[in-house]
Amino acid sequence: MKAYKFPVIFTILAVLASCGGKDGSSQQKKEEQTIDPRAVRKSENVLNLATYNVGVFNKSGVNSLFDIVRMMKTLDLDAISLNELDSCNTRSGKGVYQLKDFADEMGKWNYNFGGAIAYREGTYGIGAATPHKILNKWSIKLPKSDDKEVRALSVIETEKFVFCNTHLGLTEKSQKDQITVINNFVKEHFAKCAKPVFLCGDMNAEPHHAAIAQLEESWEILNDKDTFTFSTSNPVKCIDYIMLYRDAKGCNVVRTFVGRDLGKGAAVTASDHFPVFVQVEL
C-alpha cells in the first residue's frame, strides 16, 4: 500500500500474546511505545485487523469518510469492521451507500453490509471490508429483546480467515440474546475451523460487564481491555473489541493499539470512538 506522505506517530499499547487455545489462556507483556505507522507492515503469515465505529462518518457534523480512509490506509489492513453505517437513506443521502464508498476509496475493496433496521427510506447497519477475495458471506438479524432496535451480524470468509462484525444492543438482556445467536451461528459454521475466526465491533459493554464474560467463554479478547476506546473527547471506557474464536485455528498477537493519534488529530473528530488495531501472526 502507498506509504503516508508525512510523518505520523502512533501512541500505542503493544501486546505480545499467545492466543487461540481452547482454554483461552494467554501470557501478555504490555509495553508502551511510540511507533511509526510503517512498522505495521507485515509478512505473508501476518494479518492486520481493525474495528471502528465510524458514526455514519458524521459525528462532528462534517463528512469524515476521506479522513477515515486516509487513516486506515496507513495500517495495511487485511480486514476492517465498521459500525454505524447508512445505506441510501435520507440522513446521508438517498444514493449514498457508505460501505461501498469506503471500500471503493480503500482501493476497490470487497465488502459485506449487514442491514439492521430500515431507516429514513433506506437502511442503517454495519459492515466489513477487505482487500481479499470473499469466498462466502452472511448477514443475519439479531434479536432486540428488550432493546429499542434490531442489531445485525456480518460475516465474511476469505482464504486465510473468517471475519465477523457486530454492534451489540444497549441492555444486558439484548446483549445476552444476541451473543447466544452469534455463538450458535459461529459454532454451526466454523467449529474446528482450520483458519482463525475473528469477532469485532462495538459491544456496548465494558470488560467487567456480563456480556464480555459471556463472550469470553467462546472468544479470546486480543486488544488491550485497559485502553479506552470511547469517547474521543473524553476517553473513559473500552467497549470496542477484536476477538478470536477459541474453537478454531489459533494465532499469536504481535501488537495491538488504539489509534488516538492518526495524523493531524483526525481521530479525535472523525468519530466518537477510536479505531482498534490488532496484528496477528498465523
mmCIF file of C-alpha atoms in Angstrom:
data_model
loop_
_atom_site.group_PDB
_atom_site.id
_atom_site.type_symbol
_atom_site.label_atom_id
_atom_site.label_comp_id
_atom_site.label_asym_id
_atom_site.label_seq_id
_atom_site.Cartn_x
_atom_site.Cartn_y
_atom_site.Cartn_z
ATOM 1 C CA MET A 1 0.000 0.000 0.000
ATOM 2 C CA LYS A 2 1.059 3.562 -0.588
ATOM 3 C CA ALA A 3 3.020 4.993 2.321
ATOM 4 C CA TYR A 4 1.729 8.027 4.200
ATOM 5 C CA LYS A 5 3.234 11.222 2.791
ATOM 6 C CA PHE A 6 4.152 12.950 6.026
ATOM 7 C CA PRO A 7 5.309 11.758 9.459
ATOM 8 C CA VAL A 8 2.659 10.249 11.664
ATOM 9 C CA ILE A 9 3.220 8.965 15.159
ATOM 10 C CA PHE A 10 1.017 6.491 16.950
ATOM 11 C CA THR A 11 0.908 6.285 20.701
ATOM 12 C CA ILE A 12 0.066 2.654 21.231
ATOM 13 C CA LEU A 13 -0.033 -0.148 23.679
ATOM 14 C CA ALA A 14 1.752 -3.101 22.108
ATOM 15 C CA VAL A 15 0.705 -6.505 23.351
ATOM 16 C CA LEU A 16 2.650 -9.704 22.843
ATOM 17 C CA ALA A 17 0.282 -12.604 23.393
ATOM 18 C CA SER A 18 -0.273 -16.234 22.630
ATOM 19 C CA CYS A 19 -3.877 -16.806 21.642
ATOM 20 C CA GLY A 20 -6.360 -19.288 20.323
ATOM 21 C CA GLY A 21 -6.082 -22.155 22.789
ATOM 22 C CA LYS A 22 -9.311 -23.732 23.908
ATOM 23 C CA ASP A 23 -8.727 -22.611 27.465
ATOM 24 C CA GLY A 24 -8.210 -19.040 26.245
ATOM 25 C CA SER A 25 -5.015 -18.686 28.227
ATOM 26 C CA SER A 26 -2.531 -16.032 27.120
ATOM 27 C CA GLN A 27 0.632 -14.583 28.563
ATOM 28 C CA GLN A 28 0.728 -10.888 27.761
ATOM 29 C CA LYS A 29 3.566 -8.431 28.161
ATOM 30 C CA LYS A 30 2.441 -4.833 27.807
ATOM 31 C CA GLU A 31 4.831 -2.164 26.720
ATOM 32 C CA GLU A 32 4.009 1.423 25.821
ATOM 33 C CA GLN A 33 5.748 2.549 22.666
ATOM 34 C CA THR A 34 5.740 5.279 20.109
ATOM 35 C CA ILE A 35 5.685 3.763 16.655
ATOM 36 C CA ASP A 36 5.706 4.983 13.083
ATOM 37 C CA PRO A 37 2.766 3.524 11.080
ATOM 38 C CA ARG A 38 5.185 1.899 8.659
ATOM 39 C CA ALA A 39 6.008 -0.529 11.467
ATOM 40 C CA VAL A 40 2.654 -2.252 10.932
ATOM 41 C CA ARG A 41 3.900 -3.618 7.598
ATOM 42 C CA LYS A 42 3.712 -7.363 7.607
ATOM 43 C CA SER A 43 4.838 -10.663 6.157
ATOM 44 C CA GLU A 44 2.724 -13.264 4.392
ATOM 45 C CA ASN A 45 1.720 -15.039 7.604
ATOM 46 C CA VAL A 46 0.586 -11.885 9.411
ATOM 47 C CA LEU A 47 -2.859 -10.246 9.389
ATOM 48 C CA ASN A 48 -3.669 -6.621 10.229
ATOM 49 C CA LEU A 49 -7.203 -6.162 11.541
ATOM 50 C CA ALA A 50 -9.200 -3.155 12.732
ATOM 51 C CA THR A 51 -12.595 -2.326 14.119
ATOM 52 C CA TYR A 52 -14.053 1.170 14.029
ATOM 53 C CA ASN A 53 -17.408 2.656 14.982
ATOM 54 C CA VAL A 54 -17.422 5.440 12.390
ATOM 55 C CA GLY A 55 -20.696 7.089 13.487
ATOM 56 C CA VAL A 56 -22.098 7.337 9.921
ATOM 57 C CA PHE A 57 -18.965 9.335 9.031
ATOM 58 C CA ASN A 58 -20.566 12.438 10.516
ATOM 59 C CA LYS A 59 -20.170 12.636 14.299
ATOM 60 C CA SER A 60 -18.687 16.129 14.175
ATOM 61 C CA GLY A 61 -21.167 17.413 11.600
ATOM 62 C CA VAL A 62 -18.638 17.147 8.765
ATOM 63 C CA ASN A 63 -18.184 14.206 6.386
ATOM 64 C CA SER A 64 -15.263 12.215 7.829
ATOM 65 C CA LEU A 65 -15.150 9.466 5.189
ATOM 66 C CA PHE A 66 -11.992 10.691 3.495
ATOM 67 C CA ASP A 67 -10.250 11.398 6.811
ATOM 68 C CA ILE A 68 -11.012 7.865 7.973
ATOM 69 C CA VAL A 69 -9.914 6.319 4.681
ATOM 70 C CA ARG A 70 -6.652 8.248 4.866
ATOM 71 C CA MET A 71 -6.014 6.987 8.398
ATOM 72 C CA MET A 72 -6.931 3.379 7.639
ATOM 73 C CA LYS A 73 -4.668 3.291 4.585
ATOM 74 C CA THR A 74 -1.649 3.706 6.865
ATOM 75 C CA LEU A 75 -2.426 0.385 8.561
ATOM 76 C CA ASP A 76 -2.018 -2.032 5.634
ATOM 77 C CA LEU A 77 -5.233 -3.766 6.677
ATOM 78 C CA ASP A 78 -6.470 -7.217 5.736
ATOM 79 C CA ALA A 79 -9.946 -6.513 7.099
ATOM 80 C CA ILE A 80 -11.885 -3.847 8.952
ATOM 81 C CA SER A 81 -15.246 -3.939 10.679
ATOM 82 C CA LEU A 82 -17.301 -0.751 10.590
ATOM 83 C CA ASN A 83 -20.187 0.092 12.899
ATOM 84 C CA GLU A 84 -22.947 2.662 12.325
ATOM 85 C CA LEU A 85 -23.292 2.843 8.561
ATOM 86 C CA ASP A 86 -26.031 4.454 6.475
ATOM 87 C CA SER A 87 -27.171 2.904 3.240
ATOM 88 C CA CYS A 88 -29.143 5.042 0.803
ATOM 89 C CA ASN A 89 -31.246 6.830 3.417
ATOM 90 C CA THR A 90 -32.173 10.481 3.599
ATOM 91 C CA ARG A 91 -29.850 11.235 6.526
ATOM 92 C CA SER A 92 -26.686 10.642 4.481
ATOM 93 C CA GLY A 93 -28.230 10.836 1.010
ATOM 94 C CA LYS A 94 -30.587 8.618 -0.960
ATOM 95 C CA GLY A 95 -27.844 7.491 -3.316
ATOM 96 C CA VAL A 96 -25.098 7.224 -0.687
ATOM 97 C CA TYR A 97 -24.036 3.670 0.149
ATOM 98 C CA GLN A 98 -21.432 4.408 2.806
ATOM 99 C CA LEU A 99 -19.820 0.976 2.979
ATOM 100 C CA LYS A 100 -19.368 0.826 -0.793
ATOM 101 C CA ASP A 101 -17.970 4.361 -0.823
ATOM 102 C CA PHE A 102 -15.475 3.434 1.890
ATOM 103 C CA ALA A 103 -14.469 0.192 0.146
ATOM 104 C CA ASP A 104 -14.035 1.970 -3.182
ATOM 105 C CA GLU A 105 -11.848 4.661 -1.621
ATOM 106 C CA MET A 106 -9.697 1.992 0.059
ATOM 107 C CA GLY A 107 -8.880 0.614 -3.390
ATOM 108 C CA LYS A 108 -11.995 -1.139 -4.723
ATOM 109 C CA TRP A 109 -12.118 -3.495 -1.743
ATOM 110 C CA ASN A 110 -14.691 -6.245 -1.323
ATOM 111 C CA TYR A 111 -17.323 -5.793 1.364
ATOM 112 C CA ASN A 112 -20.404 -7.142 3.100
ATOM 113 C CA PHE A 113 -23.173 -4.997 4.579
ATOM 114 C CA GLY A 114 -25.345 -6.136 7.463
ATOM 115 C CA GLY A 115 -28.552 -4.136 7.448
ATOM 116 C CA ALA A 116 -30.004 -3.846 10.948
ATOM 117 C CA ILE A 117 -33.018 -1.541 10.594
ATOM 118 C CA ALA A 118 -34.998 0.274 7.949
ATOM 119 C CA TYR A 119 -34.234 3.950 8.434
ATOM 120 C CA ARG A 120 -35.358 7.121 6.639
ATOM 121 C CA GLU A 121 -36.271 5.419 3.372
ATOM 122 C CA GLY A 122 -33.085 3.369 3.428
ATOM 123 C CA THR A 123 -31.108 1.176 5.815
ATOM 124 C CA TYR A 124 -28.785 1.516 8.800
ATOM 125 C CA GLY A 125 -26.361 -1.158 9.962
ATOM 126 C CA ILE A 126 -22.815 -2.496 9.987
ATOM 127 C CA GLY A 127 -20.307 -3.851 7.521
ATOM 128 C CA ALA A 128 -16.896 -5.312 6.832
ATOM 129 C CA ALA A 129 -14.402 -4.627 4.069
ATOM 130 C CA THR A 130 -11.298 -6.458 2.875
ATOM 131 C CA PRO A 131 -8.821 -6.326 0.004
ATOM 132 C CA HIS A 132 -9.011 -10.132 -0.173
ATOM 133 C CA LYS A 133 -11.436 -12.186 -2.238
ATOM 134 C CA ILE A 134 -14.569 -13.051 -0.270
ATOM 135 C CA LEU A 135 -15.395 -16.741 -0.588
ATOM 136 C CA ASN A 136 -18.609 -16.676 1.447
ATOM 137 C CA LYS A 137 -20.586 -14.017 3.246
ATOM 138 C CA TRP A 138 -23.579 -13.841 5.553
ATOM 139 C CA SER A 139 -25.723 -11.098 7.079
ATOM 140 C CA ILE A 140 -28.196 -12.027 9.787
ATOM 141 C CA LYS A 141 -30.503 -10.081 12.071
ATOM 142 C CA LEU A 142 -30.049 -10.358 15.832
ATOM 143 C CA PRO A 143 -32.885 -10.214 18.381
ATOM 144 C CA LYS A 144 -33.589 -6.878 20.016
ATOM 145 C CA SER A 145 -35.227 -8.465 23.090
ATOM 146 C CA ASP A 146 -35.959 -5.554 25.471
ATOM 147 C CA ASP A 147 -33.901 -3.041 23.478
ATOM 148 C CA LYS A 148 -35.098 -0.345 21.081
ATOM 149 C CA GLU A 149 -33.685 -1.659 17.814
ATOM 150 C CA VAL A 150 -32.675 -4.771 15.954
ATOM 151 C CA ARG A 151 -28.945 -5.434 15.572
ATOM 152 C CA ALA A 152 -27.039 -7.428 12.952
ATOM 153 C CA LEU A 153 -24.122 -9.774 12.381
ATOM 154 C CA SER A 154 -21.980 -9.540 9.247
ATOM 155 C CA VAL A 155 -19.623 -12.412 8.367
ATOM 156 C CA ILE A 156 -17.090 -12.756 5.569
ATOM 157 C CA GLU A 157 -14.870 -15.741 4.821
ATOM 158 C CA THR A 158 -11.618 -15.396 2.899
ATOM 159 C CA GLU A 159 -8.952 -17.942 2.051
ATOM 160 C CA LYS A 160 -6.998 -17.163 5.237
ATOM 161 C CA PHE A 161 -9.569 -16.109 7.828
ATOM 162 C CA VAL A 162 -13.193 -15.605 8.874
ATOM 163 C CA PHE A 163 -14.170 -12.101 9.969
ATOM 164 C CA CYS A 164 -17.355 -11.419 11.945
ATOM 165 C CA ASN A 165 -18.664 -7.974 12.812
ATOM 166 C CA THR A 166 -21.458 -6.868 15.110
ATOM 167 C CA HIS A 167 -22.746 -3.946 17.172
ATOM 168 C CA LEU A 168 -24.481 -5.210 20.291
ATOM 169 C CA GLY A 169 -27.525 -3.642 21.897
ATOM 170 C CA LEU A 170 -27.646 -1.447 24.972
ATOM 171 C CA THR A 171 -29.346 -3.685 27.531
ATOM 172 C CA GLU A 172 -27.951 -6.739 29.289
ATOM 173 C CA LYS A 173 -30.892 -8.886 28.129
ATOM 174 C CA SER A 174 -30.499 -7.951 24.467
ATOM 175 C CA GLN A 175 -26.735 -8.451 24.614
ATOM 176 C CA LYS A 176 -27.140 -11.901 26.143
ATOM 177 C CA ASP A 177 -29.629 -12.997 23.477
ATOM 178 C CA GLN A 178 -27.566 -11.507 20.646
ATOM 179 C CA ILE A 179 -24.381 -13.216 21.820
ATOM 180 C CA THR A 180 -26.228 -16.524 22.009
ATOM 181 C CA VAL A 181 -27.318 -16.183 18.368
ATOM 182 C CA ILE A 182 -23.799 -15.177 17.292
ATOM 183 C CA ASN A 183 -22.196 -18.086 19.115
ATOM 184 C CA ASN A 184 -24.687 -20.571 17.719
ATOM 185 C CA PHE A 185 -24.081 -19.337 14.168
ATOM 186 C CA VAL A 186 -20.306 -19.475 14.508
ATOM 187 C CA LYS A 187 -20.401 -22.913 16.143
ATOM 188 C CA GLU A 188 -22.603 -24.269 13.354
ATOM 189 C CA HIS A 189 -20.418 -22.913 10.542
ATOM 190 C CA PHE A 190 -16.889 -22.689 11.948
ATOM 191 C CA ALA A 191 -16.337 -25.085 14.853
ATOM 192 C CA LYS A 192 -12.906 -26.715 14.453
ATOM 193 C CA CYS A 193 -12.223 -24.352 11.557
ATOM 194 C CA ALA A 194 -8.732 -24.636 10.059
ATOM 195 C CA LYS A 195 -8.478 -20.866 9.752
ATOM 196 C CA PRO A 196 -8.815 -18.229 12.516
ATOM 197 C CA VAL A 197 -12.256 -16.790 13.187
ATOM 198 C CA PHE A 198 -12.458 -13.220 14.471
ATOM 199 C CA LEU A 199 -15.322 -11.248 16.009
ATOM 200 C CA CYS A 200 -15.083 -7.449 16.055
ATOM 201 C CA GLY A 201 -17.193 -4.467 16.884
ATOM 202 C CA ASP A 202 -18.721 -2.078 19.371
ATOM 203 C CA MET A 203 -20.076 -4.376 22.075
ATOM 204 C CA ASN A 204 -21.565 -1.569 24.188
ATOM 205 C CA ALA A 205 -20.096 -3.351 27.209
ATOM 206 C CA GLU A 206 -17.060 -2.698 29.372
ATOM 207 C CA PRO A 207 -14.657 -5.510 30.314
ATOM 208 C CA HIS A 208 -16.340 -6.116 33.691
ATOM 209 C CA HIS A 209 -19.852 -6.379 32.222
ATOM 210 C CA ALA A 210 -21.815 -9.629 31.914
ATOM 211 C CA ALA A 211 -21.781 -9.510 28.096
ATOM 212 C CA ILE A 212 -17.989 -9.626 27.985
ATOM 213 C CA ALA A 213 -17.877 -12.511 30.447
ATOM 214 C CA GLN A 214 -20.341 -14.370 28.227
ATOM 215 C CA LEU A 215 -18.286 -13.656 25.119
ATOM 216 C CA GLU A 216 -15.056 -14.765 26.781
ATOM 217 C CA GLU A 217 -16.484 -18.251 27.223
ATOM 218 C CA SER A 218 -16.135 -18.724 23.446
ATOM 219 C CA TRP A 219 -13.826 -15.886 22.388
ATOM 220 C CA GLU A 220 -10.482 -14.510 23.495
ATOM 221 C CA ILE A 221 -10.126 -10.730 23.503
ATOM 222 C CA LEU A 222 -6.998 -9.749 21.557
ATOM 223 C CA ASN A 223 -6.880 -5.991 22.111
ATOM 224 C CA ASP A 224 -5.903 -4.460 25.436
ATOM 225 C CA LYS A 225 -9.004 -4.101 27.612
ATOM 226 C CA ASP A 226 -7.324 -1.419 29.730
ATOM 227 C CA THR A 227 -7.014 1.042 26.842
ATOM 228 C CA PHE A 228 -10.142 3.185 26.404
ATOM 229 C CA THR A 229 -11.881 3.324 23.021
ATOM 230 C CA PHE A 230 -14.771 5.689 23.843
ATOM 231 C CA SER A 231 -15.248 8.604 23.738
ATOM 232 C CA THR A 232 -12.735 10.536 21.669
ATOM 233 C CA SER A 233 -13.471 13.770 23.530
ATOM 234 C CA ASN A 234 -13.215 12.114 26.963
ATOM 235 C CA PRO A 235 -11.899 8.529 26.844
ATOM 236 C CA VAL A 236 -13.459 6.725 29.806
ATOM 237 C CA LYS A 237 -14.201 3.145 28.750
ATOM 238 C CA CYS A 238 -13.258 0.240 26.498
ATOM 239 C CA ILE A 239 -16.274 -1.015 24.540
ATOM 240 C CA ASP A 240 -14.722 -1.884 21.141
ATOM 241 C CA TYR A 241 -13.036 -5.253 20.737
ATOM 242 C CA ILE A 242 -11.309 -7.688 18.397
ATOM 243 C CA MET A 243 -11.712 -11.304 19.491
ATOM 244 C CA LEU A 244 -10.578 -14.769 18.405
ATOM 245 C CA TYR A 245 -12.835 -17.835 18.424
ATOM 246 C CA ARG A 246 -11.422 -20.420 20.804
ATOM 247 C CA ASP A 247 -12.653 -23.482 18.881
ATOM 248 C CA ALA A 248 -10.790 -22.702 15.639
ATOM 249 C CA LYS A 249 -7.224 -22.116 14.461
ATOM 250 C CA GLY A 250 -5.098 -20.098 16.879
ATOM 251 C CA CYS A 251 -2.696 -17.215 16.327
ATOM 252 C CA ASN A 252 -0.195 -15.017 18.118
ATOM 253 C CA VAL A 253 -0.780 -11.334 18.788
ATOM 254 C CA VAL A 254 2.144 -9.267 17.507
ATOM 255 C CA ARG A 255 0.857 -5.846 18.545
ATOM 256 C CA THR A 256 -2.360 -4.030 19.346
ATOM 257 C CA PHE A 257 -3.211 -0.379 19.823
ATOM 258 C CA VAL A 258 -5.998 2.154 19.945
ATOM 259 C CA GLY A 259 -5.446 4.791 17.256
ATOM 260 C CA ARG A 260 -5.606 8.036 19.165
ATOM 261 C CA ASP A 261 -3.071 9.939 17.086
ATOM 262 C CA LEU A 262 -3.519 9.111 13.418
ATOM 263 C CA GLY A 263 -2.347 12.338 11.833
ATOM 264 C CA LYS A 264 -3.422 15.945 12.379
ATOM 265 C CA GLY A 265 -5.715 14.881 15.238
ATOM 266 C CA ALA A 266 -8.255 13.454 12.786
ATOM 267 C CA ALA A 267 -9.161 10.510 15.015
ATOM 268 C CA VAL A 268 -10.492 12.867 17.668
ATOM 269 C CA THR A 269 -13.017 14.462 15.311
ATOM 270 C CA ALA A 270 -13.674 11.663 12.804
ATOM 271 C CA SER A 271 -15.941 9.746 15.205
ATOM 272 C CA ASP A 272 -16.805 9.448 18.879
ATOM 273 C CA HIS A 273 -14.928 6.116 19.002
ATOM 274 C CA PHE A 274 -11.252 5.443 18.374
ATOM 275 C CA PRO A 275 -10.275 2.675 15.942
ATOM 276 C CA VAL A 276 -8.807 -0.507 17.422
ATOM 277 C CA PHE A 277 -5.944 -2.278 15.644
ATOM 278 C CA VAL A 278 -4.608 -5.813 16.131
ATOM 279 C CA GLN A 279 -1.803 -7.513 14.246
ATOM 280 C CA VAL A 280 -1.676 -11.316 14.489
ATOM 281 C CA GLU A 281 0.726 -13.951 13.262
ATOM 282 C CA LEU A 282 -0.860 -17.129 11.938
#
